[in-house]
Amino acid sequence: MIRSLLLQSWQAQVRSPFWERGLVVNILLGLLALYLLANFLFAGYFLDVILQNSVPDEHPIAVLSGIFFFTWIAGLLFRFLMQSFPVIDIQPYLLLPVKRSKLFHYLLFRSVFNVVNLFPLVFILPFTFKVVSTEYGAVAQLAWIVSVMCLALFNNFVGFYLKRQFNMSPFAILGAFVLLCGIAYMDTQEWLPLSDAFANAFMAILANPVLSLIPVALVVLAYQLPFRALRSNAYLDAVEGRKGRVESTQGIAALRRLGMAGQFVQMELLQIARNKRPKTMLLMAVLILFYPFFSLEYLENGESFSMVFLFTLMATTFPMATYGQFLIAWESSFFNMLMARRVPLMEYMKGKYYLFTLFNVAAFCVCLLYGLADIRMIPIVVVSFLVNMGITAYIILFLSTYNSRPVNPEKSAFMNWEGVGASQFLLVLPAFFLPVVIHLLLQWILGWQWGLAVLGMIGIVGILLHRPIMQAIVRQLSRRKYDLIDAYKQEV
Amino acid sequence: MIHLEQLSKKYGSKVALDIEQLDISAGERFGLVGNNGAGKTTLFSLLLDLIRPTTGTVWSKETAVSNSDAWKDYTGAFIDESFLIGYQTPEEYFNFVGQLYGMNPSDVKLFLERFTEFFNGEILDSGKYIRNMSKGNKKKIGIAAALLGSPELVILDEPFANLDPSSQIRLKNLIRDLPPELTVLISSHDLAHVTEVCQRIVLLEDGKVIRDIKDAPERTLEELEAYFSGEEQVS
């Protein structure tokens, strides 16, 4: 029974639309995955050398075992945030004459085969083969690997349980974060030397392989937690969780003054606020605004001024680019309505441009703080703003008319490759890099001060030519309209 | 109001729609029936400029719909869920569509009062996003939104489907009470309802107009039932 369930799960994976994204993208992703895998295997192989160099007095195995304490804590936190229980998968089976406990065993067993759980193996296996087996022998090596895996599995099952119990309450997350950081901190301060305890425990397992049964027993206990929770709660109504009542918003009064375009900005803001994927992507973009901080040191050298500018430009363009790669595709689920009802395309696109204005002004204000660190950042930030508004925004708006894959904004952004096709790589990257290329050219010809000034002026010209450029973009949209409507009929 | 001439839509070799001539006058209550795959949704999509015809043009008030957006000012439509914004509440959605037609929130609220019975207390002040509502309620929202903005032409694709019996009857009454100048195009699988509401019924089969029944409501239902049950030959 569990075997046929697993087979079906395998079929679901293989037939998922994940693989239908075109050969080019799959090859690129495959190469990327291989590259990363090779890197980690390499790192794992030389782990003992790394550890030896950083902590020379202690044995690398002991050091690594100590580090496991921190990875265990981090893993628990990570799972608390990101792990989700695939209970939806078993809904069709609940009606069939299948024993429920078998379904739960299947779900929990399947949850083990996850990248996050198997990842430690990539790191650990080369290390153990190189170091542990030579010093302690094969049996001890096996015991050690088992114990390490048990850490991951323990987190796996406990993570499910915690997630279900606390169900994303922000206070719970914050509380958990503080608690786990506190434990880690107390360890570094030697008040609660848990990492030493971990180190000793693992060394003991190596000396006495039978002790590895203890972690295994712990995992079995941890397994019981989600299993029992499932058994008492696997009803369709309990599983989904009761959704709280939501209130309608009145909208932002200031936007009403912008006319219909303002209403579209409101629609976009509501979309970002109420859908997981755009919200997560933009939160990430906020983090990236701190990126130029690391480039400030290059300001000393006049030659590398362009590097700082490029860092800042890319950081400030990122919110536009990341949201803009699906600018029209976000609305794929109701695109028909937008095309069939009285939606003037000019107001529609203007709304998106005003949204970008919002992003850029916010980024500008935040980046002005860099001016406190170094006054020369101010012209960089100003020119970045002008370039974003006068050049890049238009490019992204234009390229969005080629968003020919539907996208479901409700799904989580994590590991979400929906809507990403060759077009993303080929078209959005030029949007990013065109201003960069222009800047490099200008800098080469005119030197960085004038290069920056000319770039800024091009941006101003772009802003002044708003009307005709938008009209060209709207014409492009009405040309692409039928292809987009057709493309969005696909199931997301 | 609507004039179709030599209108066809082909997907490769498959003919989805092939209409030689069809005219719909203002104020007509027009019903479109046919089995699945007959071309009903294709016809509506062409009327709303959502797909391009293979041959021919759709004329709305003597202007081709593909040439200008003027028809959007007086046309309301609801085809399927792709006309609804899932992450909004019904009120937000109605306000959004309303402002497209120059209605402010209080205008919209006033307009929605006629739907109180139809909504049965489940739509307004529901506290839910549209994506979490039942199919029937989603349909009700779409139908109400199609009528926002005082359109002169309303296109509804299978409005009776997914509605419970009381709602179906209320919808029938709603449509009957619409202003007589309003042209209404409805497609349906429900022969009984569509014959009660529409004076003119057009039968589509494999993209072609098989019957065009005008102004004979008494016999229309029998004629349709005879056609669909016995597949009697086209006269």
Short mmCIF file of C-alpha atoms in Angstrom, two decimals, chain A residues 243-250 256 259-260 263-264 267-268 270-272 274-275 330-345 409-410 479 481-483 485-486 489, chain B residues 11 48-52 66 69 71-73 75-77 80-89 91-93 96-97 99-102 105 125-129 131-132 145-148:
data_model
loop_
_atom_site.label_atom_id
_atom_site.label_comp_id
_atom_site.label_asym_id
_atom_site.label_seq_id
_atom_site.Cartn_x
_atom_site.Cartn_y
_atom_site.Cartn_z
CA LYS A 243 -9.53 31.36 8.19
CA GLY A 244 -10.24 34.44 10.17
CA ARG A 245 -12.63 37.11 9.05
CA VAL A 246 -11.13 39.75 6.78
CA GLU A 247 -12.24 43.32 6.48
CA SER A 248 -12.54 45.26 3.26
CA THR A 249 -10.18 48.18 2.94
CA GLN A 250 -11.38 51.60 2.00
CA ARG A 256 -7.74 58.74 -5.36
CA GLY A 259 -7.49 59.19 -10.90
CA MET A 260 -7.94 55.77 -12.38
CA GLN A 263 -6.88 52.93 -8.37
CA PHE A 264 -4.61 50.55 -10.24
CA MET A 267 -4.93 47.21 -6.76
CA GLU A 268 -1.24 46.38 -7.05
CA LEU A 270 -3.44 45.11 -2.30
CA GLN A 271 -2.07 42.33 -4.47
CA ILE A 272 1.33 42.57 -2.82
CA ARG A 274 -2.45 39.76 0.24
CA ASN A 275 -0.39 37.31 -1.77
CA TRP A 330 0.64 38.52 -11.51
CA GLU A 331 -2.79 39.39 -12.89
CA SER A 332 -3.01 36.37 -15.18
CA SER A 333 -5.92 34.98 -13.17
CA PHE A 334 -8.14 37.95 -14.01
CA PHE A 335 -6.46 39.32 -17.10
CA ASN A 336 -9.62 38.60 -19.11
CA MET A 337 -11.56 40.97 -16.93
CA LEU A 338 -8.98 43.71 -17.39
CA MET A 339 -9.17 43.34 -21.16
CA ALA A 340 -12.94 42.99 -21.47
CA ARG A 341 -14.10 45.72 -19.08
CA ARG A 342 -13.52 49.43 -19.28
CA VAL A 343 -9.84 49.45 -18.39
CA PRO A 344 -7.98 52.09 -20.40
CA LEU A 345 -4.62 50.53 -21.14
CA PRO A 409 0.72 34.86 -6.63
CA GLU A 410 -0.92 32.97 -3.78
CA ARG A 479 -0.50 44.21 -29.88
CA LYS A 481 -3.01 41.36 -25.76
CA TYR A 482 -4.33 38.30 -27.61
CA ASP A 483 -1.18 36.26 -27.07
CA ILE A 485 -4.95 36.13 -23.04
CA ASP A 486 -4.25 32.86 -24.81
CA LYS A 489 -5.57 30.06 -20.21
CA TYR B 11 -7.91 26.33 -34.38
CA LEU B 48 -15.43 40.90 -26.14
CA ASP B 49 -12.30 41.09 -28.30
CA LEU B 50 -10.56 38.48 -26.16
CA ILE B 51 -9.64 36.38 -29.18
CA ARG B 52 -8.98 37.28 -32.78
CA SER B 66 -10.97 45.18 -32.44
CA ASP B 69 -12.23 50.49 -27.08
CA TRP B 71 -17.59 49.37 -26.87
CA LYS B 72 -16.11 48.87 -23.39
CA ASP B 73 -17.96 51.96 -22.19
CA THR B 75 -20.66 46.62 -22.41
CA GLY B 76 -20.78 44.58 -19.23
CA ALA B 77 -19.78 40.92 -19.16
CA ASP B 80 -15.98 32.79 -15.92
CA GLU B 81 -13.83 33.02 -12.82
CA SER B 82 -11.12 34.72 -14.82
CA PHE B 83 -13.23 37.85 -14.45
CA LEU B 84 -12.92 37.90 -10.67
CA ILE B 85 -10.06 39.19 -8.55
CA GLY B 86 -9.51 36.43 -6.03
CA TYR B 87 -7.54 38.30 -3.41
CA GLN B 88 -10.18 41.00 -2.95
CA THR B 89 -13.32 40.97 -0.87
CA GLU B 91 -16.97 44.97 -1.68
CA GLU B 92 -13.47 45.84 -2.84
CA TYR B 93 -14.12 44.13 -6.14
CA PHE B 96 -12.92 48.56 -8.16
CA VAL B 97 -15.15 47.70 -11.12
CA GLN B 99 -14.81 53.17 -10.34
CA LEU B 100 -13.89 51.98 -13.83
CA TYR B 101 -17.31 53.29 -14.81
CA GLY B 102 -17.09 56.44 -12.74
CA PRO B 105 -18.36 53.59 -3.38
CA ASP B 125 -20.04 41.88 4.69
CA SER B 126 -18.99 38.25 4.34
CA GLY B 127 -15.47 38.76 5.70
CA LYS B 128 -14.01 36.53 3.01
CA TYR B 129 -11.84 36.95 -0.01
CA ARG B 131 -11.04 33.16 -3.79
CA ASN B 132 -12.40 31.49 -0.64
CA ALA B 145 -20.40 43.20 -11.42
CA ALA B 146 -21.38 42.69 -15.06
CA LEU B 147 -24.34 45.01 -14.50
CA LEU B 148 -22.25 47.74 -12.85
#
